[in-house]
Coordinates of C-alpha atoms and ligand atoms in Angstrom, one line a residue:
X1 CA 29.5 10.8 12.5
X2 CA 28.5 8.0 10.1
X3 CA 27.0 4.6 9.8
X4 CA 29.5 1.7 9.7
X5 CA 28.3 -0.6 7.0
X6 CA 28.1 -4.1 8.4
X7 CA 25.5 -6.8 8.9
X8 CA 22.8 -5.6 11.3
X9 CA 23.4 -6.4 14.9
X10 CA 20.7 -8.5 16.5
X11 CA 19.3 -7.5 19.8
X12 CA 16.7 -9.7 21.5
X13 CA 14.5 -8.2 24.2
X14 CA 12.4 -10.5 26.3
X15 CA 9.3 -8.5 27.5
X16 CA 7.8 -5.6 25.8
X17 CA 6.5 -3.4 28.6
X18 CA 8.0 -0.4 30.4
X19 CA 11.5 -1.8 30.7
X20 CA 11.6 -3.7 27.4
X21 CA 10.1 -0.9 25.3
X22 CA 12.4 1.7 27.0
X23 CA 15.4 -0.5 26.1
X24 CA 14.2 -1.0 22.5
X25 CA 13.3 2.6 21.8
X26 CA 16.4 4.2 23.5
X27 CA 18.6 1.7 21.7
X28 CA 17.0 2.6 18.4
X29 CA 17.6 6.3 19.1
X30 CA 21.2 5.7 19.9
X31 CA 21.9 3.6 16.9
X32 CA 20.2 6.0 14.5
X33 CA 22.1 9.1 15.8
X34 CA 19.4 10.6 18.1
X35 CA 19.7 11.5 21.7
X36 CA 18.1 8.7 23.7
X37 CA 14.5 9.7 24.6
X38 CA 14.8 8.7 28.3
X39 CA 18.3 10.2 28.6
X40 CA 19.2 13.5 30.3
X41 CA 16.9 16.4 29.3
X42 CA 18.4 19.2 27.2
X43 CA 19.9 22.0 29.2
X44 CA 19.3 25.6 28.1
X45 CA 22.4 27.1 26.5
X46 CA 24.1 23.8 26.2
X47 CA 24.3 21.6 23.1
X48 CA 22.6 18.2 23.6
X49 CA 25.2 15.5 22.9
X50 CA 24.3 13.3 20.0
X51 CA 25.5 9.7 19.7
X52 CA 28.8 9.6 17.8
X53 CA 28.3 6.4 15.8
X54 CA 25.4 4.8 14.0
X55 CA 24.8 1.1 13.5
X56 CA 22.4 -1.1 11.5
X57 CA 20.4 -2.8 14.1
X58 CA 17.6 -5.4 14.3
X59 CA 15.7 -5.3 17.6
X60 CA 13.4 -8.2 18.2
X61 CA 11.0 -8.0 21.2
X62 CA 9.3 -11.2 22.3
X63 CA 6.3 -10.8 24.5
X64 CA 3.6 -13.2 25.6
X65 CA 0.9 -10.5 25.1
X66 CA -0.3 -9.0 21.8
X67 CA 0.2 -5.5 23.1
X68 CA 1.6 -3.0 25.6
X69 CA -0.3 -3.1 28.9
X70 CA -0.3 -0.1 31.2
X71 CA 0.0 -2.2 34.4
X72 CA -0.2 0.8 36.7
X73 CA -3.7 1.4 35.5
X74 CA -5.0 -2.0 36.5
X75 CA -6.8 -0.9 39.7
X76 CA -8.8 1.7 37.7
X77 CA -9.2 -0.6 34.7
X78 CA -10.9 -3.2 37.0
X79 CA -13.5 -0.6 38.0
X80 CA -14.1 1.1 34.7
X81 CA -14.9 -0.6 31.3
X82 CA -13.8 2.3 29.1
X83 CA -10.5 2.9 30.9
X84 CA -9.8 -0.9 30.7
X85 CA -10.0 -0.6 26.9
X86 CA -7.5 2.2 26.9
X87 CA -4.9 0.4 29.0
X88 CA -4.0 -2.3 26.4
X89 CA -2.7 -1.2 23.0
X90 CA -1.9 -3.8 20.5
X91 CA 1.6 -3.6 19.3
X92 CA 0.2 -3.2 15.7
X93 CA -1.5 0.0 16.9
X94 CA 1.5 1.4 18.8
X95 CA 3.1 4.0 16.5
X96 CA 6.6 3.9 18.0
X97 CA 6.8 0.1 17.3
X98 CA 4.5 -0.2 14.3
X99 CA 6.3 2.5 12.3
X100 CA 9.8 1.4 13.2
X101 CA 11.9 -0.4 10.6
X102 CA 14.3 -1.5 13.3
X103 CA 11.9 -3.1 15.8
X104 CA 10.1 -6.4 15.2
X105 CA 7.6 -7.9 17.7
X106 CA 7.0 -11.6 18.1
X107 CA 4.2 -12.9 20.3
X108 CA 5.3 -15.8 22.4
X109 CA 6.8 -17.1 25.6
X110 CA 10.5 -17.3 25.9
X111 CA 11.3 -20.7 27.5
X112 CA 15.1 -21.0 27.3
X113 CA 18.1 -18.9 26.7
X114 CA 21.5 -20.4 25.8
X115 CA 24.1 -17.8 26.8
X116 CA 26.9 -19.7 25.1
X117 CA 25.3 -20.2 21.7
X118 CA 23.3 -16.9 22.1
X119 CA 20.0 -18.4 21.1
X120 CA 16.6 -18.2 22.7
X121 CA 13.8 -20.7 22.3
X122 CA 10.2 -19.4 22.5
X123 CA 6.7 -20.9 22.1
X124 CA 4.4 -18.9 19.9
X125 CA 1.3 -17.7 21.6
X126 CA -1.0 -18.6 18.7
X127 CA 0.2 -21.9 17.2
X128 CA 2.3 -23.1 20.2
X129 CA 5.2 -23.9 17.9
X130 CA 8.7 -23.8 19.4
X131 CA 11.0 -21.5 17.5
X132 CA 14.6 -20.4 18.0
X133 CA 16.0 -16.9 17.6
X134 CA 19.7 -16.0 17.4
X135 CA 21.0 -12.8 18.9
X136 CA 24.2 -10.8 19.5
X137 CA 22.9 -9.1 22.7
X138 CA 20.0 -9.9 25.0
X139 CA 18.1 -7.7 27.4
X140 CA 15.8 -9.6 29.8
X141 CA 12.8 -7.4 30.8
X142 CA 10.1 -9.9 31.6
X143 CA 9.1 -8.4 34.9
X144 CA 7.3 -10.3 37.6
X145 CA 4.5 -13.0 37.4
X146 CA 1.5 -11.9 39.4
X147 CA -1.9 -13.5 39.9
X148 CA -5.4 -12.4 39.0
X149 CA -6.8 -9.8 39.6
X150 CA -3.5 -8.0 40.3
X151 CA -2.5 -8.4 36.6
X152 CA -4.3 -9.6 33.5
X153 CA -3.8 -13.3 32.8
X154 CA -5.1 -13.0 29.2
X155 CA -2.5 -12.6 26.5
X156 CA -4.7 -10.7 24.1
X157 CA -6.5 -7.4 24.3
X158 CA -9.8 -9.2 23.5
X159 CA -9.2 -11.7 26.4
X160 CA -8.3 -8.9 28.8
X161 CA -11.5 -7.0 28.0
X162 CA -13.5 -10.1 28.8
X163 CA -11.7 -10.8 32.1
X164 CA -11.7 -7.2 33.2
X165 CA -15.3 -6.7 32.2
X166 CA -16.5 -9.8 34.1
X167 CA -14.6 -8.7 37.2
X168 CA -16.0 -5.1 37.0
X169 CA -19.6 -6.4 36.5
X170 CA -19.3 -8.8 39.4
X171 CA -17.9 -6.1 41.7
X172 CA -20.4 -3.4 40.9
X173 CA -23.7 -5.3 41.4
X174 CA -24.1 -3.1 44.4
X175 CA -25.8 -5.5 46.9
X176 CA -23.2 -6.2 49.5
X177 CA -20.1 -4.5 48.0
X178 CA -16.5 -5.5 47.5
X179 CA -13.9 -6.8 49.9
X180 CA -10.3 -6.2 48.9
X181 CA -7.8 -8.4 50.8
X182 CA -4.3 -7.0 51.3
X183 CA -3.2 -3.5 52.3
X184 CA -0.1 -3.3 50.1
X185 CA 0.2 -0.7 47.3
X186 CA -1.9 -2.8 44.9
X187 CA -4.8 -3.5 47.4
X188 CA -4.9 0.1 48.5
X189 CA -5.1 1.4 44.9
X190 CA -7.8 -1.3 44.0
X191 CA -10.0 -0.3 46.9
X192 CA -9.5 3.5 46.4
X193 CA -10.1 3.5 42.6
X194 CA -13.3 1.4 42.9
X195 CA -14.7 3.7 45.6
X196 CA -13.8 6.7 43.5
X197 CA -15.5 5.4 40.3
X198 CA -18.5 3.9 42.1
X199 CA -19.0 5.9 45.3
X200 CA -22.3 4.2 46.0
X201 CA -20.6 0.8 46.6
X202 CA -19.5 -0.5 49.9
X203 CA -15.8 -1.0 49.6
X204 CA -13.8 -2.6 52.4
X205 CA -10.1 -3.2 52.6
X206 CA -8.8 -5.7 55.1
X207 CA -5.1 -6.0 56.0
X208 CA -3.5 -8.6 58.4
X209 CA -1.1 -6.1 60.0
X210 CA -1.8 -3.0 62.1
X211 CA -0.2 -0.7 59.5
X212 CA -1.0 -0.5 55.8
X213 CA 2.0 -0.9 53.4
X214 CA 3.6 -3.1 56.2
X215 CA 6.1 -4.8 53.9
X216 CA 7.4 -1.5 52.4
X217 CA 10.4 0.2 53.9
X218 CA 8.6 3.5 54.2
X219 CA 8.3 5.9 57.1
X220 CA 5.2 5.5 59.4
X221 CA 3.8 8.9 58.5
X222 CA 3.4 7.7 54.8
X223 CA 1.5 4.6 56.0
X224 CA -0.7 6.6 58.4
X225 CA -1.5 9.3 55.8
X226 CA -2.5 6.6 53.3
X227 CA -4.9 5.1 55.8
X228 CA -6.4 8.5 56.5
X229 CA -6.9 9.3 52.8
X230 CA -8.4 5.9 52.2
X231 CA -10.9 6.4 55.0
X232 CA -11.6 10.0 53.8
X233 CA -12.4 8.6 50.4
X234 CA -15.0 6.3 51.9
X235 CA -13.2 3.0 52.0
X236 CA -13.8 1.0 55.2
X237 CA -10.4 -0.2 56.3
X238 CA -9.9 -3.1 58.7
X239 CA -6.4 -3.6 60.0
X240 CA -4.9 -6.3 62.2
X241 CA -7.4 -8.8 60.8
X242 CA -7.0 -11.9 58.7
X243 CA -9.5 -13.6 56.4
X244 CA -10.1 -17.2 57.7
X245 CA -12.3 -18.5 54.9
X246 CA -14.4 -17.3 51.9
X247 CA -17.5 -19.3 50.9
X248 CA -19.4 -18.9 47.7
X249 CA -23.2 -18.7 48.3
X250 CA -26.2 -18.5 45.9
X251 CA -29.2 -16.4 46.7
X252 CA -32.8 -17.4 45.8
X253 CA -32.3 -16.1 42.2
X254 CA -29.1 -18.2 41.9
X255 CA -26.9 -15.1 42.0
X256 CA -23.5 -15.7 43.5
X257 CA -22.1 -13.8 46.5
X258 CA -19.5 -14.6 49.2
X259 CA -19.6 -15.1 52.9
X260 CA -16.3 -14.1 54.4
X261 CA -15.2 -15.3 57.9
X262 CA -12.4 -13.4 59.7
X263 CA -10.1 -14.9 62.3
X264 CA -11.9 -13.1 65.1
X265 CA -15.1 -15.0 64.1
X266 CA -16.9 -12.0 62.6
X267 CA -18.4 -12.5 59.1
X268 CA -19.4 -10.2 56.2
X269 CA -21.1 -10.6 52.9
X270 CA -19.6 -9.4 49.6
X271 CA -20.4 -9.5 45.9
X272 CA -16.7 -9.9 45.3
X273 CA -13.6 -10.7 47.2
X274 CA -10.4 -9.5 45.4
X275 CA -7.1 -10.9 46.7
X276 CA -4.2 -8.5 46.4
X277 CA -1.8 -10.4 48.6
X278 CA 0.1 -13.0 46.6
X279 CA 3.9 -12.7 46.4
X280 CA 5.1 -11.9 42.9
X281 CA 7.7 -14.2 41.3
X282 CA 10.3 -13.1 38.8
X283 CA 9.5 -14.2 35.3
X284 CA 13.0 -15.6 34.8
X285 CA 12.4 -19.4 34.2
X286 CA 14.1 -19.1 30.9
X287 CA 17.4 -18.1 32.4
X288 CA 20.1 -20.3 34.0
X289 CA 20.2 -20.8 37.7
X290 CA 23.7 -19.2 37.9
X291 CA 22.5 -15.8 37.0
X292 CA 19.6 -15.8 39.6
X293 CA 19.3 -15.5 43.3
X294 CA 17.3 -18.0 45.4
X295 CA 14.0 -16.1 44.6
X296 CA 14.7 -16.0 40.9
X297 CA 15.8 -12.3 40.6
X298 CA 18.7 -11.6 38.1
X299 CA 21.9 -10.8 40.0
X300 CA 22.9 -7.9 37.8
X301 CA 26.0 -5.8 38.1
X302 CA 25.6 -2.0 38.4
X303 CA 26.0 -1.9 34.5
X304 CA 22.9 -4.2 34.4
X305 CA 25.1 -6.9 32.8
X306 CA 24.6 -10.5 34.0
X307 CA 26.9 -11.6 36.9
X308 CA 30.6 -12.2 36.5
X309 CA 31.3 -15.8 35.6
X310 CA 28.2 -16.5 33.6
X311 CA 28.8 -17.0 29.8
X312 CA 29.1 -13.9 27.6
X313 CA 27.8 -11.9 30.6
X314 CA 28.6 -8.5 29.0
X315 CA 26.3 -9.4 26.1
X316 CA 23.4 -10.1 28.5
X317 CA 21.6 -7.4 30.4
X318 CA 18.5 -7.3 32.6
X319 CA 16.2 -4.4 33.4
X320 CA 13.0 -3.7 35.3
X321 CA 11.2 -5.6 38.0
X322 CA 13.1 -8.9 37.5
X323 CA 16.4 -7.6 38.7
X324 CA 17.9 -8.0 42.2
X325 CA 18.4 -4.4 43.2
X326 CA 17.5 -2.0 46.0
X327 CA 14.4 0.1 46.0
X328 CA 10.6 -0.5 45.6
X329 CA 9.7 -1.9 42.3
X330 CA 8.4 1.0 40.2
X331 CA 7.6 1.7 36.6
X332 CA 9.8 4.8 36.6
X333 CA 12.7 2.5 37.7
X334 CA 11.9 0.0 35.0
X335 CA 12.0 2.6 32.3
X336 CA 15.2 4.1 33.7
X337 CA 16.8 0.7 33.7
X338 CA 15.6 0.1 30.1
X339 CA 17.5 3.2 29.1
X340 CA 20.6 2.2 30.9
X341 CA 20.5 -1.3 29.3
X342 CA 20.1 0.4 25.9
X343 CA 23.0 2.7 26.5
X344 CA 25.2 -0.2 27.7
X345 CA 24.4 -2.4 24.8
X346 CA 25.2 0.5 22.5
X347 CA 28.5 0.9 24.3
X348 CA 29.2 -2.8 23.8
X349 CA 28.5 -2.4 20.1
X350 CA 30.9 0.5 19.8
X351 CA 33.4 -1.6 21.7
X352 CA 33.0 -4.6 19.4
X353 CA 33.4 -2.5 16.3
X354 CA 36.1 -0.1 17.4
X355 CA 37.9 -1.8 20.2
X356 CA 37.0 1.1 22.5
X357 CA 36.4 0.3 26.2
X358 CA 32.7 0.6 26.9
X359 CA 31.6 3.6 28.9
X360 CA 28.8 1.9 30.9
X361 CA 26.1 3.8 32.8
X362 CA 26.1 2.4 36.3
X363 CA 23.0 2.0 38.4
X364 CA 23.2 3.6 41.9
X365 CA 21.6 2.2 44.9
X366 CA 17.9 3.2 44.8
X367 CA 16.4 4.4 48.1
X368 CA 12.8 3.6 48.9
X369 CA 10.4 5.9 47.1
X370 CA 6.8 5.6 46.0
X371 CA 3.9 7.5 44.4
X372 CA 0.6 5.9 45.4
X373 CA -2.8 6.8 44.0
X374 CA -5.4 6.9 46.8
X375 CA -8.6 7.8 45.0
X376 CA -8.6 11.5 44.0
X377 CA -5.4 12.1 46.1
X378 CA -2.0 10.6 45.9
X379 CA 0.7 10.1 48.6
X380 CA 4.3 10.3 47.6
X381 CA 7.5 9.7 49.4
X382 CA 10.9 10.8 48.0
X383 CA 14.0 10.7 50.0
X384 CA 15.0 14.3 49.2
X385 CA 11.6 15.9 49.8
X386 CA 9.9 13.5 52.3
X387 CA 6.2 12.9 52.2
X388 CA 3.7 14.9 50.1
X389 CA 0.0 14.2 49.5
X390 CA -3.1 15.7 48.0
X391 CA -4.8 16.3 44.7
X392 CA -1.9 18.2 43.3
X393 CA 0.4 15.3 44.0
X394 CA -2.1 13.1 42.2
X395 CA -1.9 15.4 39.2
X396 CA 1.9 15.4 39.3
X397 CA 2.5 11.7 39.6
X398 CA -0.5 10.3 37.7
X399 CA -2.1 13.1 35.6
X400 CA -5.7 12.4 34.8
X401 CA -5.4 8.8 33.7
X402 CA -3.4 7.0 36.4
X403 CA -0.1 7.7 34.7
X404 CA -1.0 6.4 31.2
X405 CA -0.2 9.6 29.3
X406 CA 2.9 10.3 31.5
X407 CA 4.4 6.9 30.6
X408 CA 3.3 7.1 27.0
X409 CA 5.0 10.5 26.6
X410 CA 8.1 9.5 28.5
X411 CA 8.6 6.5 26.2
X412 CA 7.5 8.4 23.1
X413 CA 5.1 5.6 22.2
X414 CA 2.9 7.8 20.0
X415 CA 5.8 9.3 17.9
X416 CA 4.8 12.8 19.0
X417 CA 1.0 12.0 19.3
X418 CA -0.9 11.3 22.5
X419 CA -2.7 8.1 23.3
X420 CA -6.0 7.5 21.6
Ligands
FAD1 C1 -1.6 -3.3 40.1 C2 -0.3 -2.6 40.1 C3 -0.2 -1.2 40.3 C4 1.1 -0.6 40.2 N1 1.1 0.8 40.4 C5 2.3 1.4 40.3 C6 2.4 2.8 40.4 O1 1.4 3.5 40.7 N2 3.6 3.4 40.2 C7 4.7 2.7 39.9 O2 5.8 3.3 39.7 N3 4.7 1.3 39.8 C8 3.5 0.7 40.0 N4 3.5 -0.7 39.8 C9 4.7 -1.4 39.5 C10 5.0 -1.4 38.0 O3 3.9 -1.7 37.3 C11 6.2 -2.2 37.7 O4 7.3 -1.8 38.4 C12 6.5 -2.3 36.2 O5 5.4 -2.9 35.5 C13 7.7 -3.0 35.8 O6 7.9 -3.0 34.5 P1 8.7 -4.2 33.7 O7 8.7 -3.8 32.3 O8 9.9 -4.5 34.4 O9 7.7 -5.5 33.9 P2 6.2 -5.8 33.4 O10 5.4 -4.5 33.4 O11 5.7 -6.8 34.4 O12 6.3 -6.3 32.0 C14 6.9 -7.6 31.7 C15 6.5 -8.0 30.3 O13 7.2 -9.2 30.0 C16 6.3 -10.1 29.4 N5 6.8 -11.5 29.7 C17 6.9 -12.1 30.9 N6 7.4 -13.3 30.8 C18 7.7 -13.5 29.5 C19 8.3 -14.6 28.8 N7 8.8 -15.7 29.4 N8 8.4 -14.4 27.4 C20 8.0 -13.3 26.8 N9 7.4 -12.3 27.5 C21 7.3 -12.4 28.8 C22 4.9 -9.8 30.0 O14 3.9 -10.2 29.1 C23 5.0 -8.2 30.1 O15 4.6 -7.6 29.0 C24 2.2 -1.4 39.9 C25 2.1 -2.7 39.7 C26 0.9 -3.4 39.8 C27 0.9 -4.9 39.6

C-alpha cells in the first residue's frame, strides 16, 4: 500500500448535508487508507479490508448554507428553541470538516455545471459574485427544494434561529392553538412534536384524504397505527377534509390569528396555520436537461453515475434525495448513497491511475420503508420485519434527539466526539 505521488485529484460535491458529507468523508477515508466510515461494519474474527491505494485528494463542498442542518429534526426544532440551536452546526464548528486538510467548504449556490469542460459556476452566498471551480469528479447531492416551514429558508445559522424562533413563538401563544395542514410524514411529525413539547396547546392536523400518509406506498396498518398514536398523543386529527381558505384576523390588541374555513363550511380559529403539503422539487437546476427526468430527478445508473450518453458520465455521480430511484426518500438512504458515490469515485480514480476496471458498488432497488416519529412513540415499517411501533422503536430509530446523535455518529462528524 502506498500513496501515488501526483497532483491532487479534485472532487466537487454540490450539497453538504447527509449525502454530500457522507460522500466527502467516506472518500477521504478511502483515499487516506482507512476503511470507509459508512462501509460494512467489522466482523469478529475477520480482518477489516483496508483500501489498497492512497491518493492525494482535494474535496470541495459547495453548499448554500453556512452549516450542516439536521433536517430530520425540523419538526421538533420548530417547537423548541433550544433544540433549534442544536440542529444547525456551522461548518467551521464541525470537527470532521474543520479539522480536515482534504475538505474545503465554500458557501454558495451552484448555478451551472459543464460536464464537458468539467467546471461549475456558483454564486457566493455573501458577496453574490459568480465564480468557477474546476473538477475531475463531481457528486451532485443537493437534495430537494422544500418550502417554509418544512425546511429553513435561511442560509445562515443566525437567520435560521430567527425564522424558527418567530415560528415557535407564534405557534405557542396558546390562545387558539395550531393547525397543521397535510398528513404526510412531515405534517404528522410537526403536529406530534408540537403536542409533545407543549401538551397544553390545541394541535390539529387536517388531511384531505381518508388515510394519513396517503401518498406513501405503505401498508394500511402503518397508516392506521400512525393515526391511532397521533390521537393517543393528544393531536386532533381531521381526515377527508380540505382547507378552503385561511384569513388573517387581528384581535382588539392588534394580535394576529387566523380564521380557517374548510370545504364542508366549518370554520376554526388558530394562532398559526402550518402548511406541510407542498410537493418538493429536486434542486438540480444546475444540471443539463439530458441527465434529468421530467420532474428534475437525476436519472442515475445503479452505480450512481450519470446516465449513458451524457458527457463524461462516469466522472459524474449523484446521491441522496435528488436521484430518480425507488424507495421513500430517507436520510439513511442519502448517507448510504453518499458512501456508494464515494466508493465509485475512488474506483474511478484507481482506474484512471492504474488502468484497472472500476469495481463499482451498485445500488439495489429500495423497497418502501420508513421510521416515523409520532411524539414519544415511533412507527416503523421494514419489508423484512413489517410494522413495529412504540417507545422502544422511537429510541431505536431516533434516540433522544430525533436522530441527531445517530446521524452525527454514523457520519463521524465529531471525530470521535458527540454533538455539543
Ligand atoms: C421535515 C422533514 C422531516 C424528515 N424526517 C425524516 C425522518 O424522520 N427519517 C428519514 O429517514 N428522513 C426524513 N426526512 C427526509 C430526509 O431529511 C432526506 O431524505 C435527507 O435530508 C436527504 O438528504 P440529502 O443530503 O440528499 O439532501 P438535503 O438534506 O436536502 O441536503 C441538500 C443540501 O444541498 C444544499 N443545496 C441545495 N441546492 C444547492 C445548490 N444549487 N448549490 C449548493 N448547495 C445546494 C442545501 O443547502 C442542503 O444543505 C425528513 C425530511 C423533512 C423535510
